[in-house]
């Protein structure tokens, strides 16, 4: 019995062993010696009646929402030293131009025209006086300033104008005659009556009287008061010396009356009320009508502030 059971077990094992190769062969795919080709997909037929529709592309991203490349992203604004320097330089340049413009406007007047005339007199320029600052005028002013040891910037400042007018006056003014001599001659005609248009000892008007006195001292002056007011150089009341001319506004605007300063605040003139007389600058009448003063005698000296 035992032997039968053993034989039966052995047979069972043999039968199972024989059946396994056949099962493996049936389950495995058939392998060919030729290279394996992938099956080609046959495209479906395209109908001519219905055109091919393009596959829509993805919606474009809006420019303002698109993420910009790192290179295009602007860095936050920073105030650079170079920018600050440029702005500062620009401001300074603008201020300089404005200042130059203002100087040109201020100098485009009668004062500059007078200076141009004086530059001609002194031989620094042959430019026609125009009252406008030009390159030629500026160059002439620089030359004058260098010669007289002033700041040579080519601008018509007070110091330059003062020196310029004096140097021209020293060349054109009345030489040698002294102020005391003029005053002495002026007093000689005290009491001569006033005559409008008078130029002799029979009767004087104000400017005729002054012209006559200077002529007596061999010095020339123009005939009319407003013409005499253009002679010499300007002086203040504090700077007045005997022989200087003093002017007043009376019957007409501007310099319509003239007298000869005698010293101590007094002056000689031909008044319409009392003829030639000595008057005071402090009198209310003359004080209210005082117009200015001019120095026509070189011997009275240069004017300083």
XYZ file of C-alpha atoms in Angstrom:
305
model
C 0.000 0.000 0.000
C 2.775 2.243 0.881
C 4.543 1.493 -2.348
C 1.416 2.273 -4.409
C 1.014 5.600 -2.748
C 4.650 6.530 -3.458
C 4.337 5.541 -7.122
C 1.161 7.528 -7.460
C 2.907 10.645 -5.989
C 5.872 10.224 -8.341
C 3.605 9.919 -11.371
C 1.677 12.953 -10.330
C 4.880 14.979 -10.062
C 6.086 13.724 -13.493
C 2.782 14.638 -15.134
C 2.801 18.092 -13.657
C 6.389 18.653 -14.758
C 5.540 17.664 -18.325
C 2.507 19.941 -18.591
C 4.326 23.212 -17.494
C 6.384 23.852 -20.724
C 3.254 23.602 -22.878
C 1.401 26.099 -20.769
C 4.390 28.572 -20.803
C 4.672 28.228 -24.584
C 1.019 29.005 -25.097
C 1.127 32.079 -22.847
C 4.359 33.642 -24.333
C 4.031 35.857 -27.447
C 5.465 34.712 -30.768
C 8.897 36.294 -31.225
C 10.210 36.774 -34.810
C 13.859 37.071 -35.851
C 12.977 40.177 -37.944
C 13.145 43.715 -36.383
C 9.972 44.768 -34.705
C 7.987 47.537 -36.469
C 5.488 49.747 -34.706
C 2.054 49.571 -36.288
C 1.412 52.599 -38.571
C -1.782 54.469 -37.760
C -3.840 55.172 -40.819
C -5.121 58.799 -40.749
C -8.834 59.145 -41.051
C -10.142 60.415 -44.346
C -10.512 64.228 -44.552
C -13.709 65.418 -46.056
C -13.355 68.203 -48.692
C -16.743 69.534 -47.710
C -15.610 70.396 -44.210
C -12.282 72.316 -44.069
C -9.887 71.555 -41.372
C -10.318 73.832 -38.383
C -7.127 75.126 -36.897
C -6.619 74.205 -33.355
C -7.041 77.439 -31.391
C -3.885 78.649 -29.750
C -3.883 79.391 -26.049
C -5.336 82.801 -25.241
C -2.678 85.535 -25.311
C -1.722 86.819 -21.984
C -2.462 90.544 -21.630
C 0.574 92.792 -21.713
C -0.124 94.421 -18.408
C -0.569 91.103 -16.625
C 2.238 89.245 -18.335
C 5.271 88.444 -16.318
C 8.154 90.434 -17.779
C 11.602 88.929 -18.159
C 13.993 89.735 -15.401
C 16.053 91.974 -17.733
C 13.039 94.195 -18.518
C 11.891 94.684 -14.962
C 12.742 98.268 -13.927
C 14.610 98.687 -10.743
C 13.198 101.135 -8.235
C 14.233 104.751 -8.944
C 17.197 105.857 -6.962
C 18.667 109.353 -6.740
C 22.160 108.956 -8.123
C 24.973 111.401 -7.318
C 25.404 112.092 -11.047
C 21.751 113.075 -11.436
C 21.968 115.360 -8.416
C 25.110 116.971 -9.798
C 23.455 117.515 -13.181
C 20.368 119.073 -11.579
C 22.508 121.367 -9.429
C 24.604 122.409 -12.428
C 21.433 123.041 -14.444
C 19.977 125.241 -11.694
C 23.214 127.209 -11.369
C 23.360 127.670 -15.145
C 19.770 128.919 -15.174
C 20.438 131.369 -12.327
C 23.585 132.625 -14.083
C 21.648 133.209 -17.305
C 18.881 135.022 -15.429
C 21.462 137.150 -13.628
C 23.218 137.999 -16.889
C 19.875 138.837 -18.465
C 19.004 141.158 -15.568
C 22.397 142.841 -15.789
C 21.912 143.400 -19.514
C 18.447 144.887 -18.928
C 19.708 147.139 -16.126
C 22.655 148.311 -18.195
C 20.586 148.944 -21.331
C 19.921 152.581 -20.409
C 21.258 156.134 -20.464
C 23.996 155.315 -17.934
C 25.544 152.782 -20.281
C 25.181 155.197 -23.168
C 27.081 157.834 -21.178
C 29.765 155.251 -20.360
C 30.094 154.394 -24.050
C 30.562 158.104 -24.807
C 33.275 158.352 -22.146
C 35.026 155.264 -23.533
C 35.151 157.044 -26.898
C 36.562 160.209 -25.329
C 39.304 158.197 -23.622
C 40.138 156.213 -26.766
C 39.041 152.784 -25.507
C 36.295 152.362 -28.079
C 35.116 153.671 -31.438
C 31.683 152.063 -31.091
C 28.656 154.282 -31.552
C 26.913 154.809 -28.159
C 23.686 152.782 -28.135
C 22.820 152.219 -24.482
C 23.050 148.431 -25.034
C 25.749 146.174 -23.639
C 27.722 144.651 -26.507
C 30.840 142.520 -26.737
C 32.835 145.546 -27.918
C 31.645 147.618 -24.937
C 32.476 144.834 -22.498
C 35.963 144.472 -23.986
C 36.540 148.241 -23.770
C 35.395 148.273 -20.134
C 37.810 145.443 -19.273
C 40.699 147.375 -20.808
C 39.756 150.501 -18.873
C 39.364 148.534 -15.624
C 42.788 146.897 -16.006
C 44.469 150.243 -16.633
C 42.943 151.752 -13.493
C 43.381 148.668 -11.295
C 39.675 147.897 -10.999
C 38.001 144.493 -11.119
C 38.289 143.592 -14.808
C 34.945 141.854 -15.367
C 33.677 143.993 -18.251
C 30.614 145.126 -16.274
C 29.544 148.709 -15.644
C 29.483 148.733 -11.850
C 29.423 151.914 -9.728
C 33.181 152.052 -9.204
C 33.871 151.692 -12.927
C 31.257 154.273 -13.888
C 32.559 156.751 -11.315
C 36.172 156.370 -12.441
C 35.201 156.424 -16.109
C 33.259 159.668 -15.802
C 36.046 161.315 -13.823
C 38.810 160.339 -16.268
C 36.746 161.608 -19.199
C 35.909 164.776 -17.253
C 39.576 165.319 -16.408
C 40.208 165.356 -20.140
C 37.213 167.504 -21.135
C 36.489 169.621 -18.040
C 37.498 173.185 -17.221
C 41.179 173.180 -16.185
C 43.177 175.586 -13.992
C 40.220 177.776 -12.964
C 39.628 177.628 -9.200
C 36.315 177.617 -7.403
C 37.125 180.635 -5.239
C 37.778 182.690 -8.365
C 34.359 181.766 -9.783
C 32.578 182.662 -6.521
C 34.382 185.992 -6.319
C 33.240 186.939 -9.824
C 29.697 185.766 -9.105
C 29.441 188.116 -6.075
C 30.601 191.023 -8.241
C 27.215 191.119 -10.047
C 25.044 191.200 -6.958
C 21.819 193.156 -7.538
C 21.827 192.949 -11.361
C 18.117 192.699 -12.270
C 16.495 189.581 -13.665
C 15.633 189.654 -17.379
C 14.247 186.582 -19.108
C 16.786 185.661 -21.789
C 19.274 188.212 -20.422
C 22.990 187.539 -20.885
C 24.597 190.882 -19.958
C 25.142 193.062 -16.895
C 22.022 195.002 -17.871
C 19.968 191.949 -16.952
C 20.475 188.223 -16.486
C 18.341 185.135 -16.436
C 19.721 182.283 -14.321
C 21.694 180.381 -16.970
C 22.803 183.588 -18.733
C 24.251 184.792 -15.430
C 26.188 181.560 -14.763
C 27.541 181.460 -18.324
C 28.693 185.098 -18.047
C 30.515 184.514 -14.740
C 32.425 181.512 -16.134
C 33.213 183.412 -19.327
C 34.724 186.167 -17.162
C 37.107 183.505 -15.838
C 37.893 182.248 -19.371
C 35.806 179.120 -18.943
C 33.124 177.966 -21.361
C 29.650 176.688 -20.501
C 26.524 176.055 -22.639
C 23.812 178.717 -22.666
C 20.789 176.947 -21.133
C 20.325 175.429 -17.650
C 19.329 171.949 -18.905
C 22.442 171.927 -21.131
C 24.672 173.028 -18.266
C 23.227 170.174 -16.181
C 24.840 167.710 -18.601
C 28.341 169.084 -18.062
C 30.948 167.709 -15.686
C 30.173 165.020 -13.126
C 27.408 164.511 -10.580
C 28.026 165.443 -6.933
C 25.841 165.186 -3.840
C 25.155 168.124 -1.500
C 27.713 166.733 0.945
C 30.345 166.708 -1.802
C 29.692 170.290 -2.953
C 32.633 172.676 -3.229
C 32.688 176.404 -4.164
C 32.341 176.769 -7.929
C 30.114 173.680 -8.416
C 26.764 174.189 -10.129
C 23.437 173.596 -8.340
C 20.139 173.011 -10.180
C 16.465 173.388 -9.285
C 13.091 172.582 -10.807
C 11.049 175.803 -10.930
C 8.866 176.920 -13.842
C 9.565 173.761 -15.932
C 10.296 170.106 -15.266
C 13.929 169.087 -14.874
C 16.793 171.550 -14.477
C 15.062 174.896 -15.087
C 17.088 177.038 -12.636
C 20.837 177.081 -11.960
C 23.168 178.740 -9.442
C 26.836 178.757 -8.384
C 27.633 177.114 -5.046
C 29.430 179.566 -2.744
C 30.097 177.312 0.257
C 28.417 176.962 3.680
C 25.171 175.791 2.080
C 24.731 178.987 0.025
C 24.671 179.739 -3.710
C 24.595 182.722 -6.116
C 21.831 182.920 -8.744
C 19.726 185.350 -10.725
C 16.308 185.062 -9.090
C 13.182 186.281 -10.869
C 12.128 188.267 -7.758
C 15.306 190.069 -6.665
C 17.818 189.538 -9.465
C 21.333 188.304 -8.611
C 21.426 187.330 -4.942
C 22.909 184.919 -2.407
C 20.438 182.245 -1.270
C 20.495 179.202 1.065
C 19.911 175.607 0.086
C 18.047 175.245 3.380
C 15.363 177.763 2.416
C 12.038 175.971 2.084
C 11.505 177.238 -1.454
C 14.870 175.995 -2.768
C 14.953 172.907 -0.576
C 11.691 171.633 -2.083
C 12.873 172.343 -5.636
C 16.447 171.067 -5.422
C 17.266 168.969 -8.523
C 20.972 168.114 -8.239
C 24.531 169.379 -8.640
C 27.428 169.076 -11.116
C 31.166 169.649 -10.854
C 32.606 171.415 -13.899
C 35.962 172.538 -12.488
C 38.741 169.931 -12.565
C 40.501 171.773 -9.718
C 37.605 170.909 -7.388
C 38.897 167.333 -7.439
C 37.722 163.805 -8.075
C 34.464 162.706 -6.509
C 34.617 159.837 -4.009
C 31.739 158.148 -2.213
